[in-house]
Short mmCIF file of C-alpha atoms in Angstrom, two decimals:
data_model
loop_
_atom_site.label_atom_id
_atom_site.label_comp_id
_atom_site.label_asym_id
_atom_site.label_seq_id
_atom_site.Cartn_x
_atom_site.Cartn_y
_atom_site.Cartn_z
CA MET A 1 93.40 190.84 81.26
CA ASN A 2 92.27 193.53 78.85
CA GLY A 3 89.21 194.64 80.55
CA LEU A 4 86.15 194.69 78.18
CA ALA A 5 88.18 195.51 75.03
CA GLY A 6 88.06 191.99 73.46
CA SER A 7 85.10 189.65 72.70
CA PRO A 8 82.35 189.78 75.34
CA PHE A 9 82.42 186.06 75.86
CA ARG A 10 86.14 185.74 75.93
CA ASN A 11 86.33 188.62 78.51
CA LEU A 12 83.60 186.82 80.53
CA VAL A 13 85.68 183.49 80.72
CA SER A 14 88.81 185.47 81.46
CA ILE A 15 87.10 187.51 84.48
CA ILE A 16 85.63 184.06 85.80
CA ALA A 17 89.03 182.56 85.65
CA PHE A 18 90.44 185.54 87.47
CA MET A 19 88.03 185.34 90.31
CA LEU A 20 88.60 181.69 90.67
CA VAL A 21 92.29 182.34 91.13
CA VAL A 22 91.46 185.17 93.67
CA VAL A 23 89.14 182.82 95.82
CA ALA A 24 91.65 179.97 95.71
CA LEU A 25 94.71 182.12 96.74
CA ALA A 26 92.77 184.04 99.57
CA THR A 27 91.36 180.62 100.84
CA GLY A 28 94.82 179.09 100.80
CA ALA A 29 96.13 182.12 102.64
CA TYR A 30 93.50 181.83 105.51
CA VAL A 31 94.21 178.11 105.76
CA THR A 32 97.93 178.88 106.11
CA ALA A 33 97.14 181.14 108.97
CA GLY A 34 95.54 178.24 110.81
CA TRP A 35 91.94 178.70 109.88
CA SER A 36 89.98 175.57 108.72
CA PHE A 37 89.02 175.28 105.16
CA GLY A 38 85.30 175.89 105.96
CA ASP A 39 85.99 178.95 107.74
CA ALA A 40 88.39 180.28 105.16
CA ILE A 41 86.20 179.69 102.19
CA TYR A 42 83.21 181.33 104.00
CA MET A 43 85.26 184.40 104.93
CA VAL A 44 86.44 184.73 101.34
CA LEU A 45 83.02 184.39 99.86
CA LEU A 46 81.57 187.10 102.28
CA THR A 47 84.38 189.39 101.38
CA VAL A 48 84.16 189.04 97.64
CA PHE A 49 80.39 189.32 97.48
CA THR A 50 80.54 192.30 100.03
CA VAL A 51 77.78 190.76 102.31
CA GLY A 52 79.43 192.11 105.39
CA TYR A 53 78.14 189.62 108.06
CA GLY A 54 81.31 190.20 110.07
CA GLU A 55 84.60 188.49 110.60
CA VAL A 56 84.47 184.70 111.00
CA ARG A 57 87.61 184.93 113.14
CA PRO A 58 89.57 187.82 114.68
CA ILE A 59 91.90 189.46 111.96
CA ALA A 60 94.64 189.99 114.65
CA THR A 61 97.92 189.65 112.75
CA PRO A 62 99.46 191.76 109.92
CA PHE A 63 99.37 188.82 107.49
CA LEU A 64 95.65 188.37 107.98
CA HIS A 65 95.29 192.01 107.53
CA PHE A 66 97.21 191.83 104.22
CA VAL A 67 95.17 188.83 103.08
CA THR A 68 91.86 190.44 103.99
CA ILE A 69 92.60 193.85 102.27
CA SER A 70 93.93 192.08 99.09
CA THR A 71 90.80 189.91 99.06
CA ILE A 72 88.53 193.01 99.35
CA VAL A 73 90.38 194.96 96.50
CA LEU A 74 90.79 192.10 94.14
CA GLY A 75 87.56 190.38 94.87
CA CYS A 76 85.32 193.40 94.57
CA THR A 77 87.15 194.66 91.54
CA GLY A 78 86.57 191.17 89.91
CA MET A 79 82.89 191.09 90.90
CA ILE A 80 82.33 194.57 89.36
CA LEU A 81 84.13 193.51 86.10
CA LEU A 82 82.12 190.23 86.23
CA SER A 83 78.76 192.02 86.45
CA ALA A 84 79.79 194.26 83.58
CA ALA A 85 81.03 191.36 81.35
CA LEU A 86 77.80 189.46 81.96
CA VAL A 87 75.65 192.55 81.09
CA GLN A 88 77.93 193.04 77.91
CA ALA A 89 77.64 189.42 76.90
CA LEU A 90 73.83 189.35 77.14
CA THR A 91 73.44 192.60 75.42
CA PHE A 92 75.85 191.61 72.63
CA SER A 93 74.08 188.45 72.02
CA GLN A 94 70.64 190.06 71.81
CA ILE A 95 71.96 192.82 69.57
CA GLN A 96 73.70 190.19 67.27
CA GLN A 97 70.39 188.24 66.96
CA LEU A 98 68.53 191.28 66.10
CA LEU A 99 70.97 192.40 63.54
CA GLY A 100 71.32 188.90 62.16
CA ALA A 101 67.56 188.64 61.82
CA ASN A 102 67.26 191.98 60.07
CA ARG A 103 70.23 191.19 57.78
CA VAL A 104 68.45 187.84 56.70
CA LYS A 105 65.15 189.73 56.30
CA THR A 106 66.96 192.28 54.09
CA ASP A 107 68.42 189.50 51.85
CA ILE A 108 65.18 187.83 51.66
CA ASN A 109 63.39 191.11 50.52
CA LYS A 110 65.93 191.47 47.80
CA LEU A 111 65.02 188.03 46.30
CA LYS A 112 62.77 187.97 43.21
CA ASP A 113 61.75 184.90 41.16
CA HIS A 114 63.56 182.74 43.81
CA VAL A 115 62.82 179.16 45.11
CA ILE A 116 61.41 178.52 48.50
CA VAL A 117 62.34 175.22 50.00
CA CYS A 118 59.81 174.25 52.79
CA GLY A 119 61.46 171.68 55.17
CA PHE A 120 65.13 170.88 55.68
CA GLY A 121 64.99 167.15 56.26
CA ARG A 122 66.73 164.50 54.21
CA ILE A 123 65.16 165.53 50.80
CA GLY A 124 65.34 169.40 51.70
CA VAL A 125 69.11 169.00 52.41
CA MET A 126 69.84 167.36 49.00
CA LEU A 127 67.53 169.81 47.23
CA ALA A 128 69.24 172.76 48.73
CA LYS A 129 72.77 171.27 47.87
CA ASP A 130 71.71 170.89 44.22
CA LEU A 131 70.08 174.41 44.09
CA ALA A 132 73.19 175.98 45.48
CA ALA A 133 75.45 174.06 42.97
CA GLY A 134 73.27 175.22 40.15
CA GLY A 135 73.59 178.95 41.35
CA ALA A 136 69.75 179.24 41.99
CA ASP A 137 68.53 181.97 44.43
CA PHE A 138 66.62 180.13 47.21
CA VAL A 139 65.59 180.43 50.88
CA VAL A 140 64.94 177.57 53.37
CA LEU A 141 61.91 177.77 55.48
CA GLU A 142 62.22 175.46 58.52
CA ARG A 143 60.78 175.57 62.01
CA ASN A 144 63.20 173.21 63.81
CA GLU A 145 66.10 175.09 65.40
CA GLY A 146 68.66 172.40 64.85
CA ARG A 147 67.88 171.91 61.16
CA LEU A 148 67.94 175.71 60.74
CA ASN A 149 71.39 175.88 62.36
CA GLN A 150 72.49 173.14 59.88
CA ALA A 151 71.26 175.27 57.03
CA ARG A 152 73.08 178.27 58.39
CA GLU A 153 76.39 176.53 58.67
CA LEU A 154 76.04 175.43 55.09
CA GLY A 155 75.75 178.92 54.18
CA TYR A 156 72.21 178.98 52.98
CA LEU A 157 69.78 181.69 53.25
CA CYS A 158 66.97 180.51 55.82
CA TRP A 159 64.09 181.57 57.93
CA GLN A 160 62.68 179.97 60.96
CA GLY A 161 58.88 179.56 60.76
CA ASP A 162 56.08 177.16 60.30
CA ALA A 163 55.57 176.70 56.47
CA THR A 164 51.83 175.88 57.11
CA ASP A 165 51.61 179.49 58.51
CA GLU A 166 50.76 182.06 55.68
CA THR A 167 52.82 184.59 57.74
CA ALA A 168 55.90 182.57 57.46
CA LEU A 169 55.40 182.04 53.72
CA THR A 170 54.83 185.85 53.22
CA ALA A 171 58.05 186.35 55.15
CA VAL A 172 60.07 184.45 52.69
CA GLY A 173 58.69 186.24 49.73
CA VAL A 174 56.16 183.69 48.44
CA GLY A 175 54.51 186.65 46.46
CA ARG A 176 57.64 187.29 44.50
CA ALA A 177 58.83 183.67 44.25
CA ARG A 178 58.97 181.58 41.11
CA ILE A 179 58.89 178.10 42.59
CA LEU A 180 57.92 176.62 45.88
CA ALA A 181 59.02 173.18 46.83
CA THR A 182 57.44 171.68 49.94
CA VAL A 183 59.30 168.45 50.82
CA LEU A 184 58.13 167.74 54.32
CA PRO A 185 57.57 164.09 55.33
CA ASP A 186 53.95 165.04 56.35
CA ASP A 187 51.35 164.59 53.49
CA ALA A 188 48.71 166.65 55.34
CA ALA A 189 51.23 169.57 56.03
CA ASN A 190 52.29 169.56 52.32
CA VAL A 191 48.58 169.67 51.16
CA PHE A 192 48.06 172.69 53.43
CA ILE A 193 51.17 174.44 52.49
CA THR A 194 50.12 173.94 48.76
CA LEU A 195 46.77 175.39 49.50
CA SER A 196 48.29 178.53 51.31
CA ALA A 197 50.96 179.11 48.76
CA ARG A 198 48.53 178.94 45.91
CA SER A 199 46.06 181.39 47.53
CA LEU A 200 49.05 183.84 48.12
CA ASN A 201 50.58 183.54 44.62
CA PRO A 202 48.44 182.01 41.94
CA GLY A 203 51.14 182.20 39.38
CA LEU A 204 53.60 180.22 41.65
CA GLN A 205 54.96 176.94 40.44
CA ILE A 206 54.49 174.43 43.19
CA ILE A 207 56.39 171.11 43.53
CA ALA A 208 55.11 168.94 46.34
CA ARG A 209 56.43 165.75 48.01
CA GLY A 210 54.00 162.95 48.82
CA GLU A 211 54.50 159.78 50.89
CA ALA A 212 51.35 157.89 50.00
CA PRO A 213 50.49 157.40 46.46
CA SER A 214 46.82 158.42 47.25
CA THR A 215 48.13 161.83 48.27
CA GLU A 216 49.16 162.79 44.72
CA SER A 217 45.50 163.62 43.59
CA LYS A 218 44.85 165.66 46.73
CA LEU A 219 48.20 167.64 46.21
CA ILE A 220 47.13 168.18 42.53
CA GLN A 221 43.76 169.41 43.59
CA ALA A 222 45.27 171.69 46.22
CA GLY A 223 47.22 173.40 43.53
CA ALA A 224 50.53 171.50 43.08
CA ASP A 225 51.99 171.61 39.49
CA LYS A 226 53.98 168.55 40.14
CA VAL A 227 54.12 165.83 42.74
CA VAL A 228 57.19 163.70 43.62
CA LEU A 229 56.63 160.32 45.33
CA PRO A 230 60.21 159.55 46.67
CA THR A 231 59.20 155.97 47.93
CA HIS A 232 57.65 155.25 44.36
CA ILE A 233 60.71 156.48 42.57
CA GLY A 234 62.98 154.51 44.82
CA ALA A 235 61.09 151.37 44.22
CA GLU A 236 61.31 151.92 40.43
CA ARG A 237 64.98 152.29 40.62
CA ILE A 238 65.29 149.08 42.49
CA ALA A 239 63.21 147.19 40.17
CA GLU A 240 65.14 148.67 37.26
CA MET A 241 68.45 147.55 38.74
CA ILE A 242 67.05 143.98 39.28
CA LEU A 243 65.23 143.58 36.06
CA PHE A 244 67.82 145.37 33.77
CA PRO A 245 71.12 145.64 35.50
CA GLU A 246 73.06 146.40 32.37
CA THR A 247 70.73 149.22 31.44
CA ALA A 248 70.80 150.61 34.94
CA ARG A 249 74.55 150.72 34.83
CA PHE A 250 74.38 152.28 31.39
CA ILE A 251 72.05 155.00 32.36
CA ARG A 252 73.13 155.77 35.99
CA GLY A 253 76.50 154.12 36.52
CA SER A 254 79.10 156.20 34.66
CA GLU A 255 80.05 159.85 35.38
CA ARG A 256 79.46 160.55 31.59
CA MET A 257 75.99 159.33 31.74
CA GLN A 258 75.37 161.27 35.05
CA ASP A 259 76.58 164.45 33.31
CA PHE A 260 74.28 163.56 30.32
CA GLU A 261 71.36 163.26 32.68
CA LYS A 262 72.10 166.65 34.20
CA VAL A 263 72.10 168.13 30.79
CA LEU A 264 68.61 166.62 30.14
CA ARG A 265 67.43 168.00 33.45
CA ASP A 266 68.72 171.46 32.53
CA LEU A 267 66.72 171.09 29.25
CA GLY A 268 63.55 170.02 31.25
CA LEU A 269 63.87 166.33 30.23
CA GLU A 270 64.06 163.11 32.14
CA MET A 271 65.39 159.71 31.22
CA GLU A 272 63.45 156.76 32.63
CA VAL A 273 63.35 152.91 32.25
CA MET A 274 59.79 151.48 32.17
CA VAL A 275 58.71 147.78 32.30
CA THR A 276 56.09 146.67 29.92
CA ALA A 277 53.56 144.76 32.03
CA GLU A 278 51.56 141.80 30.57
CA LYS A 279 48.20 143.59 30.80
CA SER A 280 49.53 147.07 30.29
CA ALA A 281 47.95 149.41 27.78
CA VAL A 282 51.31 149.61 25.87
CA ALA A 283 51.77 145.82 25.60
CA GLY A 284 51.54 145.04 21.61
CA LEU A 285 51.79 148.62 20.58
CA THR A 286 54.60 149.53 18.07
CA ILE A 287 57.13 152.24 18.96
CA ALA A 288 55.36 154.69 16.51
CA GLU A 289 51.90 153.98 18.17
CA LEU A 290 53.35 154.47 21.66
CA GLU A 291 54.98 157.74 20.71
CA THR A 292 51.75 158.89 19.08
CA ARG A 293 49.82 158.18 22.21
CA ALA A 294 52.39 160.06 24.14
CA ARG A 295 51.44 163.19 22.14
CA GLY A 296 55.14 164.30 22.34
CA ALA A 297 55.59 163.89 25.99
CA PHE A 298 58.42 161.32 25.42
CA PHE A 299 60.32 159.31 22.86
CA VAL A 300 61.67 155.79 22.90
CA VAL A 301 65.57 155.45 22.70
CA GLN A 302 66.05 151.84 23.50
CA ILE A 303 64.26 148.60 24.06
CA ASN A 304 65.62 145.90 26.34
CA ARG A 305 64.12 142.42 25.68
CA GLN A 306 63.29 140.17 28.53
CA GLY A 307 65.83 137.62 27.05
CA GLY A 308 68.68 140.04 27.37
CA ASP A 309 68.87 141.43 23.82
CA SER A 310 68.87 145.37 23.48
CA VAL A 311 67.58 147.37 20.58
CA THR A 312 69.15 150.98 20.33
CA ARG A 313 67.17 153.54 18.27
CA PRO A 314 64.33 151.09 17.79
CA PRO A 315 62.31 151.28 14.44
CA GLY A 316 58.79 152.53 14.52
CA GLU A 317 57.26 149.16 13.64
CA LEU A 318 59.00 147.38 16.53
CA LYS A 319 56.27 146.08 18.83
CA LEU A 320 56.55 146.07 22.62
CA GLU A 321 56.32 142.68 24.35
CA PRO A 322 55.47 141.94 28.04
CA GLY A 323 58.50 142.19 30.02
CA ASP A 324 60.32 144.62 27.78
CA GLY A 325 62.39 147.47 29.42
CA VAL A 326 61.75 150.66 27.56
CA VAL A 327 64.17 153.48 27.89
CA VAL A 328 62.50 156.77 27.27
CA VAL A 329 63.36 160.49 27.41
CA GLY A 330 60.54 162.89 27.84
CA ARG A 331 59.39 166.07 29.66
CA SER A 332 57.04 164.40 32.18
CA SER A 333 57.60 161.28 34.23
CA ALA A 334 53.89 161.40 35.15
CA ALA A 335 52.88 160.99 31.56
CA VAL A 336 55.33 157.98 31.05
CA ASN A 337 53.86 156.35 34.29
CA ALA A 338 50.32 156.98 33.12
CA LEU A 339 50.90 155.24 29.75
CA PHE A 340 52.73 152.27 31.18
CA THR A 341 50.41 151.70 34.10
CA ALA A 342 47.15 152.13 32.44
CA PRO A 343 45.12 148.84 31.76
CA ALA A 344 44.60 147.67 28.22
CA GLU A 345 40.86 148.25 28.48
CA ARG A 346 41.38 152.02 28.43
CA VAL A 347 43.13 151.57 24.95
CA ARG A 348 40.30 149.44 23.71
CA ALA A 349 37.77 151.90 24.92
CA GLY A 350 39.54 154.74 23.18
CA ARG A 351 40.17 156.79 26.19
CA THR A 352 43.07 159.35 26.79
CA LEU A 353 45.78 157.73 28.73
CA TYR A 354 46.98 160.84 30.75
#
């Protein structure tokens, strides 16, 4: 045993083990001298904890004198060391927490034009992973201790706090941040966070997650620049794989195409496959008319006919038919969705589609 020179917690375990050995040996010695186990353990504990109630039985033989003296010396010494180790371990833990919090705070204060990820759930984990892979500066804001520890284990800079609290947003540098992504599974919380973040930093770009489609307009009104509906996106992907399996494999199946999609994302572009509904505003339009109405938001790269034929680099005069799958590349998936989901009456009335 090296006293208190090593790790406080390792020392604590060593001293506890030492005390258990002393108690066991002393108890065994008294039992060997003819004492009952109850009397023996009682005598040892009285001696080790220096209570001093008196001897349980007469200490009348040299052997009992030796056992008692040894128990006093080793037991009392062990208890002193144990008390010191407990104090050291508790103090060390508190200092470590304090220094750790100060170090994290210092690292956050150094950030500028960074990304704030509110929530470290399923989507937050994937988002943080991609941000880390892309070398972006970001901080995770999470109130749950378990999820926060998970973020720490992954090596992410994180801060414990409630993202709906302006104090927590200020602590992670919302005033200096470039982007805030609120990805909590609670629509009301995401709306409140968006409102708070927008008031604290009017120039902040806010990307918000929404569960219910009706929440999208609320988040936009609250100040969100972009709204992501994971359920809606997932449903689109499933429909895409069912209706156009070959195109789905072409776009998302190969590693090469996945790399191509990443390049598009780096350029601020997205590739989507949209289905032309029978009463959609785009049914019957030519490719040229569709791209004109899009006002540069996207362009068409392929048409998949309902019968199975595919037209790559479709000509401008080609008309869209109900049931067609349209592969587009553009800057905004919201603009694409707005065009393809708008009813035909809006086109006939001459209204703007998005």
